[in-house]
PDB file of C-alpha atoms in Angstrom:
ATOM      1  CA  UNK A   1     -23.461  57.502  21.286  1.00 50.00           C
ATOM      2  CA  UNK A   2     -19.861  56.759  20.384  1.00 44.00           C
ATOM      3  CA  UNK A   3     -19.986  53.651  22.511  1.00 49.00           C
ATOM      4  CA  UNK A   4     -22.957  52.337  20.553  1.00 53.00           C
ATOM      5  CA  UNK A   5     -21.296  53.259  17.281  1.00 47.00           C
ATOM      6  CA  UNK A   6     -18.101  51.386  18.251  1.00 53.00           C
ATOM      7  CA  UNK A   7     -20.083  48.361  19.303  1.00 54.00           C
ATOM      8  CA  UNK A   8     -21.902  48.347  15.961  1.00 58.00           C
ATOM      9  CA  UNK A   9     -18.621  48.468  14.064  1.00 50.00           C
ATOM     10  CA  UNK A  10     -17.247  45.600  16.108  1.00 58.00           C
ATOM     11  CA  UNK A  11     -20.363  43.507  15.478  1.00 62.00           C
ATOM     12  CA  UNK A  12     -20.189  44.253  11.754  1.00 60.00           C
ATOM     13  CA  UNK A  13     -16.523  43.275  11.614  1.00 55.00           C
ATOM     14  CA  UNK A  14     -17.283  40.090  13.532  1.00 62.00           C
ATOM     15  CA  UNK A  15     -20.004  39.156  11.020  1.00 62.00           C
ATOM     16  CA  UNK A  16     -17.606  39.722   8.106  1.00 57.00           C
ATOM     17  CA  UNK A  17     -14.917  37.705   9.879  1.00 60.00           C
ATOM     18  CA  UNK A  18     -17.346  34.810  10.388  1.00 67.00           C
ATOM     19  CA  UNK A  19     -18.472  34.970   6.744  1.00 64.00           C
ATOM     20  CA  UNK A  20     -14.879  35.090   5.457  1.00 58.00           C
ATOM     21  CA  UNK A  21     -13.898  32.233   7.757  1.00 65.00           C
ATOM     22  CA  UNK A  22     -16.778  30.077   6.504  1.00 60.00           C
ATOM     23  CA  UNK A  23     -15.941  30.845   2.860  1.00 62.00           C
ATOM     24  CA  UNK A  24     -12.242  30.102   3.446  1.00 64.00           C
ATOM     25  CA  UNK A  25     -13.118  26.841   5.190  1.00 65.00           C
ATOM     26  CA  UNK A  26     -15.373  25.824   2.294  1.00 65.00           C
ATOM     27  CA  UNK A  27     -12.653  26.626  -0.252  1.00 67.00           C
ATOM     28  CA  UNK A  28     -10.017  24.702   1.701  1.00 68.00           C
ATOM     29  CA  UNK A  29     -12.312  21.712   2.129  1.00 67.00           C
ATOM     30  CA  UNK A  30     -13.094  21.758  -1.602  1.00 63.00           C
ATOM     31  CA  UNK A  31      -9.398  21.923  -2.518  1.00 54.00           C
ATOM     32  CA  UNK A  32      -8.588  19.160  -0.031  1.00 59.00           C
ATOM     33  CA  UNK A  33     -11.429  17.006  -1.384  1.00 62.00           C
ATOM     34  CA  UNK A  34     -10.255  17.513  -4.980  1.00 52.00           C
ATOM     35  CA  UNK A  35      -6.697  16.611  -3.997  1.00 52.00           C
ATOM     36  CA  UNK A  36      -7.865  13.395  -2.323  1.00 55.00           C
ATOM     37  CA  UNK A  37     -10.133  12.477  -5.249  1.00 48.00           C
ATOM     38  CA  UNK A  38      -7.413  13.196  -7.822  1.00 50.00           C
ATOM     39  CA  UNK A  39      -4.867  11.261  -5.804  1.00 51.00           C
ATOM     40  CA  UNK A  40      -7.209   8.305  -5.485  1.00 49.00           C
ATOM     41  CA  UNK A  41      -8.056   8.538  -9.164  1.00 51.00           C
ATOM     42  CA  UNK A  42      -4.353   8.474 -10.027  1.00 47.00           C
ATOM     43  CA  UNK A  43      -3.981   5.275  -8.020  1.00 47.00           C
ATOM     44  CA  UNK A  44      -7.075   3.660  -9.510  1.00 49.00           C
ATOM     45  CA  UNK A  45      -6.603   4.871 -13.077  1.00 52.00           C
ATOM     46  CA  UNK A  46      -2.831   4.434 -13.092  1.00 59.00           C
ATOM     47  CA  UNK A  47      -1.896   3.188 -16.583  1.00 53.00           C
ATOM     48  CA  UNK A  48      -0.687  -0.388 -16.684  1.00 75.00           C
ATOM     49  CA  UNK A  49       1.782   0.287 -19.470  1.00 89.00           C
ATOM     50  CA  UNK A  50       4.393   3.017 -19.752  1.00 95.00           C
ATOM     51  CA  UNK A  51       6.384   3.722 -22.915  1.00 97.00           C
ATOM     52  CA  UNK A  52       9.115   6.369 -22.915  1.00 97.00           C
ATOM     53  CA  UNK A  53      10.574   8.253 -25.865  1.00 97.00           C
ATOM     54  CA  UNK A  54      14.180   9.231 -26.577  1.00 97.00           C
ATOM     55  CA  UNK A  55      14.817  11.805 -29.301  1.00 96.00           C
ATOM     56  CA  UNK A  56      18.020  11.629 -31.328  1.00 96.00           C
ATOM     57  CA  UNK A  57      18.460  14.545 -33.730  1.00 96.00           C
ATOM     58  CA  UNK A  58      21.323  16.060 -35.678  1.00 96.00           C
ATOM     59  CA  UNK A  59      24.860  15.037 -36.520  1.00 96.00           C
ATOM     60  CA  UNK A  60      26.287  12.403 -34.208  1.00 97.00           C
ATOM     61  CA  UNK A  61      29.397  14.009 -32.746  1.00 95.00           C
ATOM     62  CA  UNK A  62      30.825  14.481 -29.283  1.00 94.00           C
ATOM     63  CA  UNK A  63      30.206  18.221 -29.430  1.00 93.00           C
ATOM     64  CA  UNK A  64      27.765  20.517 -27.588  1.00 92.00           C
ATOM     65  CA  UNK A  65      24.202  20.046 -28.813  1.00 91.00           C
ATOM     66  CA  UNK A  66      24.970  16.842 -30.716  1.00 95.00           C
ATOM     67  CA  UNK A  67      23.536  13.423 -29.776  1.00 95.00           C
ATOM     68  CA  UNK A  68      26.677  11.772 -28.415  1.00 96.00           C
ATOM     69  CA  UNK A  69      26.473   9.465 -25.397  1.00 97.00           C
ATOM     70  CA  UNK A  70      28.023  12.135 -23.184  1.00 96.00           C
ATOM     71  CA  UNK A  71      25.246  14.543 -24.152  1.00 96.00           C
ATOM     72  CA  UNK A  72      22.220  12.228 -24.082  1.00 96.00           C
ATOM     73  CA  UNK A  73      23.183   9.798 -21.330  1.00 96.00           C
ATOM     74  CA  UNK A  74      21.150  11.542 -18.604  1.00 95.00           C
ATOM     75  CA  UNK A  75      18.019  11.640 -20.794  1.00 95.00           C
ATOM     76  CA  UNK A  76      18.442   7.996 -21.805  1.00 97.00           C
ATOM     77  CA  UNK A  77      18.821   6.865 -18.200  1.00 97.00           C
ATOM     78  CA  UNK A  78      15.677   8.821 -17.248  1.00 96.00           C
ATOM     79  CA  UNK A  79      13.789   7.159 -20.090  1.00 97.00           C
ATOM     80  CA  UNK A  80      14.664   3.725 -18.705  1.00 97.00           C
ATOM     81  CA  UNK A  81      13.864   4.673 -15.090  1.00 96.00           C
ATOM     82  CA  UNK A  82      10.048   4.994 -15.322  1.00 95.00           C
ATOM     83  CA  UNK A  83       7.930   2.660 -13.191  1.00 93.00           C
ATOM     84  CA  UNK A  84       5.837   0.214 -15.179  1.00 93.00           C
ATOM     85  CA  UNK A  85       8.061   0.695 -18.230  1.00 96.00           C
ATOM     86  CA  UNK A  86       7.258  -1.719 -21.051  1.00 95.00           C
ATOM     87  CA  UNK A  87       9.218  -0.252 -23.947  1.00 97.00           C
ATOM     88  CA  UNK A  88      11.444   2.591 -25.075  1.00 98.00           C
ATOM     89  CA  UNK A  89      10.966   4.283 -28.448  1.00 98.00           C
ATOM     90  CA  UNK A  90      14.025   5.818 -30.064  1.00 98.00           C
ATOM     91  CA  UNK A  91      12.897   8.620 -32.383  1.00 98.00           C
ATOM     92  CA  UNK A  92      15.707   9.244 -34.877  1.00 98.00           C
ATOM     93  CA  UNK A  93      16.251  12.106 -37.293  1.00 98.00           C
ATOM     94  CA  UNK A  94      19.899  12.138 -38.324  1.00 98.00           C
ATOM     95  CA  UNK A  95      21.953  11.814 -41.471  1.00 97.00           C
ATOM     96  CA  UNK A  96      24.884  10.264 -39.620  1.00 97.00           C
ATOM     97  CA  UNK A  97      28.142  11.370 -38.065  1.00 96.00           C
ATOM     98  CA  UNK A  98      30.862   9.623 -36.110  1.00 96.00           C
ATOM     99  CA  UNK A  99      30.728   5.850 -36.318  1.00 96.00           C
ATOM    100  CA  UNK A 100      32.575   5.600 -33.011  1.00 97.00           C
ATOM    101  CA  UNK A 101      30.123   7.863 -31.180  1.00 98.00           C
ATOM    102  CA  UNK A 102      27.231   5.954 -32.747  1.00 98.00           C
ATOM    103  CA  UNK A 103      28.593   2.673 -31.428  1.00 98.00           C
ATOM    104  CA  UNK A 104      28.998   4.148 -27.940  1.00 98.00           C
ATOM    105  CA  UNK A 105      25.355   5.296 -28.006  1.00 98.00           C
ATOM    106  CA  UNK A 106      24.312   1.860 -29.278  1.00 98.00           C
ATOM    107  CA  UNK A 107      26.196   0.125 -26.458  1.00 98.00           C
ATOM    108  CA  UNK A 108      24.715   2.409 -23.805  1.00 98.00           C
ATOM    109  CA  UNK A 109      21.114   1.856 -24.914  1.00 98.00           C
ATOM    110  CA  UNK A 110      21.603  -1.894 -25.397  1.00 98.00           C
ATOM    111  CA  UNK A 111      23.114  -2.196 -21.913  1.00 98.00           C
ATOM    112  CA  UNK A 112      20.150  -0.422 -20.257  1.00 98.00           C
ATOM    113  CA  UNK A 113      17.617  -2.405 -22.288  1.00 98.00           C
ATOM    114  CA  UNK A 114      19.119  -5.680 -21.069  1.00 98.00           C
ATOM    115  CA  UNK A 115      19.319  -4.445 -17.489  1.00 97.00           C
ATOM    116  CA  UNK A 116      15.690  -3.258 -17.410  1.00 96.00           C
ATOM    117  CA  UNK A 117      14.466  -6.119 -19.621  1.00 96.00           C
ATOM    118  CA  UNK A 118      12.383  -3.865 -21.860  1.00 96.00           C
ATOM    119  CA  UNK A 119      11.924  -3.697 -25.621  1.00 97.00           C
ATOM    120  CA  UNK A 120      13.458  -0.922 -27.711  1.00 98.00           C
ATOM    121  CA  UNK A 121      11.928   0.253 -30.981  1.00 99.00           C
ATOM    122  CA  UNK A 122      13.734   2.566 -33.399  1.00 99.00           C
ATOM    123  CA  UNK A 123      11.526   4.983 -35.338  1.00 99.00           C
ATOM    124  CA  UNK A 124      12.897   6.875 -38.336  1.00 98.00           C
ATOM    125  CA  UNK A 125      11.495  10.344 -38.961  1.00 98.00           C
ATOM    126  CA  UNK A 126      13.162  12.074 -41.943  1.00 98.00           C
ATOM    127  CA  UNK A 127      16.224   9.860 -42.013  1.00 98.00           C
ATOM    128  CA  UNK A 128      18.477   7.454 -40.160  1.00 98.00           C
ATOM    129  CA  UNK A 129      21.520   7.087 -42.371  1.00 98.00           C
ATOM    130  CA  UNK A 130      25.107   5.961 -41.922  1.00 97.00           C
ATOM    131  CA  UNK A 131      26.055   6.257 -38.222  1.00 98.00           C
ATOM    132  CA  UNK A 132      22.416   7.011 -37.331  1.00 98.00           C
ATOM    133  CA  UNK A 133      21.365   3.720 -38.927  1.00 98.00           C
ATOM    134  CA  UNK A 134      23.963   2.000 -36.760  1.00 98.00           C
ATOM    135  CA  UNK A 135      22.185   3.399 -33.690  1.00 98.00           C
ATOM    136  CA  UNK A 136      18.796   2.397 -35.131  1.00 98.00           C
ATOM    137  CA  UNK A 137      19.987  -1.216 -35.148  1.00 98.00           C
ATOM    138  CA  UNK A 138      19.732  -1.210 -31.335  1.00 98.00           C
ATOM    139  CA  UNK A 139      15.962  -1.536 -31.728  1.00 98.00           C
ATOM    140  CA  UNK A 140      14.144  -4.863 -31.654  1.00 98.00           C
ATOM    141  CA  UNK A 141      12.456  -3.369 -34.704  1.00 98.00           C
ATOM    142  CA  UNK A 142      13.342  -0.496 -37.020  1.00 99.00           C
ATOM    143  CA  UNK A 143      10.195   1.293 -38.148  1.00 99.00           C
ATOM    144  CA  UNK A 144       9.878   4.138 -40.646  1.00 98.00           C
ATOM    145  CA  UNK A 145       7.387   6.767 -39.490  1.00 98.00           C
ATOM    146  CA  UNK A 146       6.287   7.481 -43.088  1.00 97.00           C
ATOM    147  CA  UNK A 147       6.853   6.100 -46.568  1.00 96.00           C
ATOM    148  CA  UNK A 148       9.112   9.086 -47.208  1.00 96.00           C
ATOM    149  CA  UNK A 149      11.537   8.243 -44.397  1.00 98.00           C
ATOM    150  CA  UNK A 150      15.054   7.456 -45.629  1.00 98.00           C
ATOM    151  CA  UNK A 151      17.537   4.874 -44.313  1.00 98.00           C
ATOM    152  CA  UNK A 152      20.804   3.302 -45.417  1.00 97.00           C
ATOM    153  CA  UNK A 153      24.071   5.015 -46.205  1.00 97.00           C
ATOM    154  CA  UNK A 154      26.069   2.007 -45.029  1.00 97.00           C
ATOM    155  CA  UNK A 155      29.578   3.104 -45.863  1.00 96.00           C
ATOM    156  CA  UNK A 156      32.535   5.212 -44.752  1.00 96.00           C
ATOM    157  CA  UNK A 157      33.591   8.611 -46.047  1.00 93.00           C
ATOM    158  CA  UNK A 158      36.281  11.195 -45.396  1.00 90.00           C
ATOM    159  CA  UNK A 159      35.684  14.821 -46.364  1.00 89.00           C
ATOM    160  CA  UNK A 160      38.248  17.577 -46.343  1.00 87.00           C
ATOM    161  CA  UNK A 161      39.603  20.609 -48.198  1.00 90.00           C
ATOM    162  CA  UNK A 162      42.915  21.573 -49.737  1.00 90.00           C
ATOM    163  CA  UNK A 163      44.292  25.094 -49.309  1.00 91.00           C
ATOM    164  CA  UNK A 164      47.551  24.752 -51.234  1.00 91.00           C
ATOM    165  CA  UNK A 165      46.733  27.205 -54.056  1.00 92.00           C
ATOM    166  CA  UNK A 166      45.183  29.760 -51.702  1.00 91.00           C
ATOM    167  CA  UNK A 167      48.295  29.670 -49.506  1.00 89.00           C
ATOM    168  CA  UNK A 168      50.520  30.248 -52.556  1.00 90.00           C
ATOM    169  CA  UNK A 169      48.430  33.194 -53.774  1.00 92.00           C
ATOM    170  CA  UNK A 170      48.610  34.775 -50.338  1.00 92.00           C
ATOM    171  CA  UNK A 171      52.343  34.196 -50.162  1.00 93.00           C
ATOM    172  CA  UNK A 172      52.054  31.855 -47.184  1.00 90.00           C
ATOM    173  CA  UNK A 173      54.901  29.367 -46.770  1.00 90.00           C
ATOM    174  CA  UNK A 174      54.121  26.082 -45.008  1.00 89.00           C
ATOM    175  CA  UNK A 175      56.837  25.077 -42.501  1.00 91.00           C
ATOM    176  CA  UNK A 176      56.703  21.642 -40.902  1.00 90.00           C
ATOM    177  CA  UNK A 177      59.073  19.919 -38.499  1.00 92.00           C
ATOM    178  CA  UNK A 178      58.071  16.346 -37.638  1.00 92.00           C
ATOM    179  CA  UNK A 179      59.729  13.221 -36.269  1.00 94.00           C
ATOM    180  CA  UNK A 180      58.463  11.231 -39.272  1.00 89.00           C
ATOM    181  CA  UNK A 181      56.939  11.995 -42.676  1.00 83.00           C
ATOM    182  CA  UNK A 182      53.744  10.184 -41.721  1.00 85.00           C
ATOM    183  CA  UNK A 183      53.171  12.647 -38.882  1.00 89.00           C
ATOM    184  CA  UNK A 184      52.145  15.294 -41.426  1.00 87.00           C
ATOM    185  CA  UNK A 185      49.330  13.054 -42.552  1.00 85.00           C
ATOM    186  CA  UNK A 186      46.650  14.538 -44.878  1.00 86.00           C
ATOM    187  CA  UNK A 187      47.787  18.100 -44.226  1.00 89.00           C
ATOM    188  CA  UNK A 188      45.316  20.418 -46.044  1.00 90.00           C
ATOM    189  CA  UNK A 189      48.086  22.983 -46.688  1.00 90.00           C
ATOM    190  CA  UNK A 190      50.337  20.473 -48.456  1.00 88.00           C
ATOM    191  CA  UNK A 191      49.877  18.741 -51.849  1.00 89.00           C
ATOM    192  CA  UNK A 192      48.030  15.412 -51.867  1.00 87.00           C
ATOM    193  CA  UNK A 193      50.303  12.523 -50.993  1.00 88.00           C
ATOM    194  CA  UNK A 194      49.057   9.470 -52.902  1.00 91.00           C
ATOM    195  CA  UNK A 195      50.906   7.091 -50.583  1.00 90.00           C
ATOM    196  CA  UNK A 196      49.224   8.581 -47.502  1.00 90.00           C
ATOM    197  CA  UNK A 197      45.861   8.617 -49.263  1.00 91.00           C
ATOM    198  CA  UNK A 198      46.159   4.938 -50.158  1.00 94.00           C
ATOM    199  CA  UNK A 199      47.332   4.020 -46.666  1.00 94.00           C
ATOM    200  CA  UNK A 200      44.414   5.869 -45.049  1.00 93.00           C
ATOM    201  CA  UNK A 201      41.889   4.105 -47.273  1.00 94.00           C
ATOM    202  CA  UNK A 202      43.362   0.646 -46.699  1.00 95.00           C
ATOM    203  CA  UNK A 203      44.177   0.890 -42.992  1.00 95.00           C
ATOM    204  CA  UNK A 204      41.388   3.131 -41.699  1.00 95.00           C
ATOM    205  CA  UNK A 205      38.450   3.386 -44.065  1.00 96.00           C
ATOM    206  CA  UNK A 206      38.383  -0.208 -45.324  1.00 97.00           C
ATOM    207  CA  UNK A 207      38.657  -1.570 -41.785  1.00 97.00           C
ATOM    208  CA  UNK A 208      35.870   0.730 -40.565  1.00 97.00           C
ATOM    209  CA  UNK A 209      33.721  -0.252 -43.551  1.00 97.00           C
ATOM    210  CA  UNK A 210      34.167  -3.996 -42.966  1.00 97.00           C
ATOM    211  CA  UNK A 211      33.293  -3.549 -39.295  1.00 97.00           C
ATOM    212  CA  UNK A 212      30.182  -1.556 -40.244  1.00 97.00           C
ATOM    213  CA  UNK A 213      28.973  -4.206 -42.688  1.00 97.00           C
ATOM    214  CA  UNK A 214      29.615  -7.016 -40.194  1.00 97.00           C
ATOM    215  CA  UNK A 215      27.774  -5.032 -37.528  1.00 98.00           C
ATOM    216  CA  UNK A 216      24.657  -4.549 -39.682  1.00 97.00           C
ATOM    217  CA  UNK A 217      24.636  -8.198 -40.760  1.00 96.00           C
ATOM    218  CA  UNK A 218      24.923  -9.352 -37.158  1.00 97.00           C
ATOM    219  CA  UNK A 219      22.227  -7.028 -35.790  1.00 97.00           C
ATOM    220  CA  UNK A 220      19.726  -7.472 -38.632  1.00 96.00           C
ATOM    221  CA  UNK A 221      20.504 -11.155 -39.138  1.00 95.00           C
ATOM    222  CA  UNK A 222      18.002 -13.087 -41.236  1.00 94.00           C
ATOM    223  CA  UNK A 223      15.807 -10.034 -41.602  1.00 95.00           C
ATOM    224  CA  UNK A 224      18.170  -8.787 -44.319  1.00 95.00           C
ATOM    225  CA  UNK A 225      16.647  -9.983 -47.586  1.00 90.00           C
ATOM    226  CA  UNK A 226      19.672  -9.166 -49.691  1.00 81.00           C
ATOM    227  CA  UNK A 227      23.405  -9.623 -49.354  1.00 77.00           C
ATOM    228  CA  UNK A 228      24.338  -7.760 -52.513  1.00 82.00           C
ATOM    229  CA  UNK A 229      27.192  -5.289 -52.673  1.00 87.00           C
ATOM    230  CA  UNK A 230      24.693  -2.538 -53.505  1.00 88.00           C
ATOM    231  CA  UNK A 231      23.089  -2.884 -50.074  1.00 92.00           C
ATOM    232  CA  UNK A 232      26.401  -1.863 -48.499  1.00 95.00           C
ATOM    233  CA  UNK A 233      27.448   0.645 -51.159  1.00 94.00           C
ATOM    234  CA  UNK A 234      26.536   3.771 -49.216  1.00 95.00           C
ATOM    235  CA  UNK A 235      23.234   4.191 -51.057  1.00 96.00           C
ATOM    236  CA  UNK A 236      20.106   5.369 -49.275  1.00 97.00           C
ATOM    237  CA  UNK A 237      16.539   4.183 -49.773  1.00 96.00           C
ATOM    238  CA  UNK A 238      13.012   5.358 -49.042  1.00 97.00           C
ATOM    239  CA  UNK A 239      10.946   3.262 -46.653  1.00 97.00           C
ATOM    240  CA  UNK A 240       9.225   1.003 -49.195  1.00 95.00           C
ATOM    241  CA  UNK A 241      12.474  -0.091 -50.847  1.00 96.00           C
ATOM    242  CA  UNK A 242      14.243  -0.335 -47.494  1.00 97.00           C
ATOM    243  CA  UNK A 243      11.462  -2.638 -46.278  1.00 97.00           C
ATOM    244  CA  UNK A 244      11.912  -4.946 -49.268  1.00 95.00           C
ATOM    245  CA  UNK A 245      15.661  -5.086 -48.555  1.00 95.00           C
ATOM    246  CA  UNK A 246      15.139  -5.869 -44.884  1.00 96.00           C
ATOM    247  CA  UNK A 247      16.786  -2.702 -43.620  1.00 97.00           C
ATOM    248  CA  UNK A 248      13.579  -1.853 -41.725  1.00 98.00           C
ATOM    249  CA  UNK A 249      10.729  -3.950 -40.326  1.00 98.00           C
ATOM    250  CA  UNK A 250       7.644  -1.798 -40.858  1.00 98.00           C
ATOM    251  CA  UNK A 251       6.229   1.560 -41.917  1.00 98.00           C
ATOM    252  CA  UNK A 252       3.975   2.951 -39.201  1.00 98.00           C
ATOM    253  CA  UNK A 253       3.368   6.066 -37.146  1.00 97.00           C
ATOM    254  CA  UNK A 254       4.911   5.760 -33.690  1.00 97.00           C
ATOM    255  CA  UNK A 255       1.699   6.655 -31.833  1.00 96.00           C
ATOM    256  CA  UNK A 256      -0.290   4.057 -33.803  1.00 97.00           C
ATOM    257  CA  UNK A 257       2.354   1.397 -33.178  1.00 97.00           C
ATOM    258  CA  UNK A 258       2.432   2.073 -29.436  1.00 96.00           C
ATOM    259  CA  UNK A 259      -1.380   2.036 -29.150  1.00 95.00           C
ATOM    260  CA  UNK A 260      -1.624  -1.242 -31.080  1.00 95.00           C
ATOM    261  CA  UNK A 261       0.967  -3.002 -28.937  1.00 95.00           C
ATOM    262  CA  UNK A 262       0.400  -1.466 -25.496  1.00 94.00           C
ATOM    263  CA  UNK A 263      -3.190  -0.230 -25.553  1.00 92.00           C
ATOM    264  CA  UNK A 264      -4.825   3.148 -26.012  1.00 91.00           C
ATOM    265  CA  UNK A 265      -4.483   3.963 -22.316  1.00 91.00           C
ATOM    266  CA  UNK A 266      -0.690   3.640 -22.474  1.00 93.00           C
ATOM    267  CA  UNK A 267       1.247   6.477 -20.831  1.00 94.00           C
ATOM    268  CA  UNK A 268       3.825   7.870 -23.256  1.00 94.00           C
ATOM    269  CA  UNK A 269       6.636   9.674 -21.463  1.00 94.00           C
ATOM    270  CA  UNK A 270       8.156  12.277 -23.748  1.00 92.00           C
ATOM    271  CA  UNK A 271      11.584  13.753 -23.027  1.00 85.00           C
ATOM    272  CA  UNK A 272      11.826  17.123 -21.345  1.00 69.00           C
ATOM    273  CA  UNK A 273      12.412  19.765 -24.013  1.00 59.00           C
ATOM    274  CA  UNK A 274      15.261  22.002 -22.954  1.00 57.00           C
ATOM    275  CA  UNK A 275      15.112  25.659 -23.880  1.00 53.00           C
ATOM    276  CA  UNK A 276      17.476  26.686 -26.637  1.00 55.00           C
ATOM    277  CA  UNK A 277      20.617  28.333 -25.424  1.00 57.00           C
ATOM    278  CA  UNK A 278      23.726  30.111 -26.641  1.00 55.00           C
ATOM    279  CA  UNK A 279      27.016  29.547 -24.813  1.00 56.00           C
ATOM    280  CA  UNK A 280      25.049  27.797 -22.066  1.00 55.00           C
ATOM    281  CA  UNK A 281      22.752  30.795 -21.541  1.00 54.00           C
ATOM    282  CA  UNK A 282      18.988  30.556 -22.294  1.00 55.00           C
ATOM    283  CA  UNK A 283      17.947  32.572 -25.339  1.00 56.00           C
ATOM    284  CA  UNK A 284      15.167  34.349 -23.442  1.00 55.00           C
ATOM    285  CA  UNK A 285      17.743  35.487 -20.871  1.00 52.00           C
ATOM    286  CA  UNK A 286      20.017  36.733 -23.654  1.00 55.00           C
ATOM    287  CA  UNK A 287      17.111  38.615 -25.247  1.00 58.00           C
ATOM    288  CA  UNK A 288      16.256  40.203 -21.905  1.00 53.00           C
ATOM    289  CA  UNK A 289      19.893  41.182 -21.371  1.00 55.00           C
ATOM    290  CA  UNK A 290      20.147  42.771 -24.827  1.00 62.00           C
ATOM    291  CA  UNK A 291      16.873  44.669 -24.380  1.00 58.00           C
ATOM    292  CA  UNK A 292      17.922  45.867 -20.928  1.00 58.00           C
ATOM    293  CA  UNK A 293      21.288  47.048 -22.245  1.00 60.00           C
ATOM    294  CA  UNK A 294      19.619  48.829 -25.154  1.00 56.00           C
ATOM    295  CA  UNK A 295      17.125  50.499 -22.806  1.00 60.00           C
ATOM    296  CA  UNK A 296      19.951  51.641 -20.527  1.00 59.00           C
ATOM    297  CA  UNK A 297      21.930  53.114 -23.415  1.00 57.00           C
ATOM    298  CA  UNK A 298      18.812  54.826 -24.759  1.00 54.00           C
ATOM    299  CA  UNK A 299      18.162  56.312 -21.324  1.00 54.00           C
ATOM    300  CA  UNK A 300      21.703  57.714 -21.173  1.00 52.00           C
ATOM    301  CA  UNK A 301      21.330  59.182 -24.657  1.00 52.00           C
ATOM    302  CA  UNK A 302      18.030  60.864 -23.815  1.00 49.00           C
ATOM    303  CA  UNK A 303      19.422  62.242 -20.570  1.00 52.00           C
ATOM    304  CA  UNK A 304      22.302  63.781 -22.487  1.00 51.00           C
ATOM    305  CA  UNK A 305      20.052  65.270 -25.167  1.00 45.00           C
ATOM    306  CA  UNK A 306      17.017  66.485 -23.240  1.00 45.00           C
ATOM    307  CA  UNK A 307      18.058  66.076 -19.638  1.00 45.00           C
ATOM    308  CA  UNK A 308      15.140  63.891 -18.615  1.00 41.00           C
ATOM    309  CA  UNK A 309      13.844  60.333 -18.953  1.00 38.00           C
ATOM    310  CA  UNK A 310      10.767  58.611 -17.544  1.00 44.00           C
TER     311      UNK A 310
END
């Protein structure tokens, strides 16, 4: 009796094993077939044209989170490394920053564009002013994304604060020992020195301004439709006026421009969006850490008060 029962169980298990094996084989064959078909489709339907995008946002400074060359170099090099690359679109949204850092970014992008022999197009979102406009000049064309986009701001500025009166009210005495008077240049805790102010404007700001103007004239060339002093007065303009001045070449959405020039089947490679972080630590990790710490403290409190916690 038991022998027959055991044999029946074995036969039943064997049937289930066979059924499961057949189902598993069918699933594996289906997955394998899909993988082959998708792989073949990728080879057949591989887009002829690839256009990559570089985002440049915020104040241009060599500081964490800012679009300096040190911070964006890896992303820029990746953008120029795609196979079948036809063009690179620089998507700008910046009011300016360091003219030196802007020139370094300009040089880096220009160098890669020449090496890879691809076109670069600068697209202005909200604004590309001052140092950001200098970077925009790296493009074969500068294009405003909308008629409300703002460009210009060709000029040089120094901003600072004076704390002389506050120091006096607080009874703080400024003590300076320097090898030369000029070493204490533009000290915010000392009264304004007109001689230093004049020297800084003539030797630093005026030189930087002349270089900026020469740079824009050289890069924009005959496309500039005006050579008036107002064009280089630090003023900013909306897209329509900027187009009439020759500061930009067109007003068009980036997606529409890319589709018109490289076809609707073009593959647009967007940059990898990094998760926001604080002090190099992802925000979700910080949130988890805070919640865990709070939960631990709450547990301790409950254990002290009621002697139990689940």
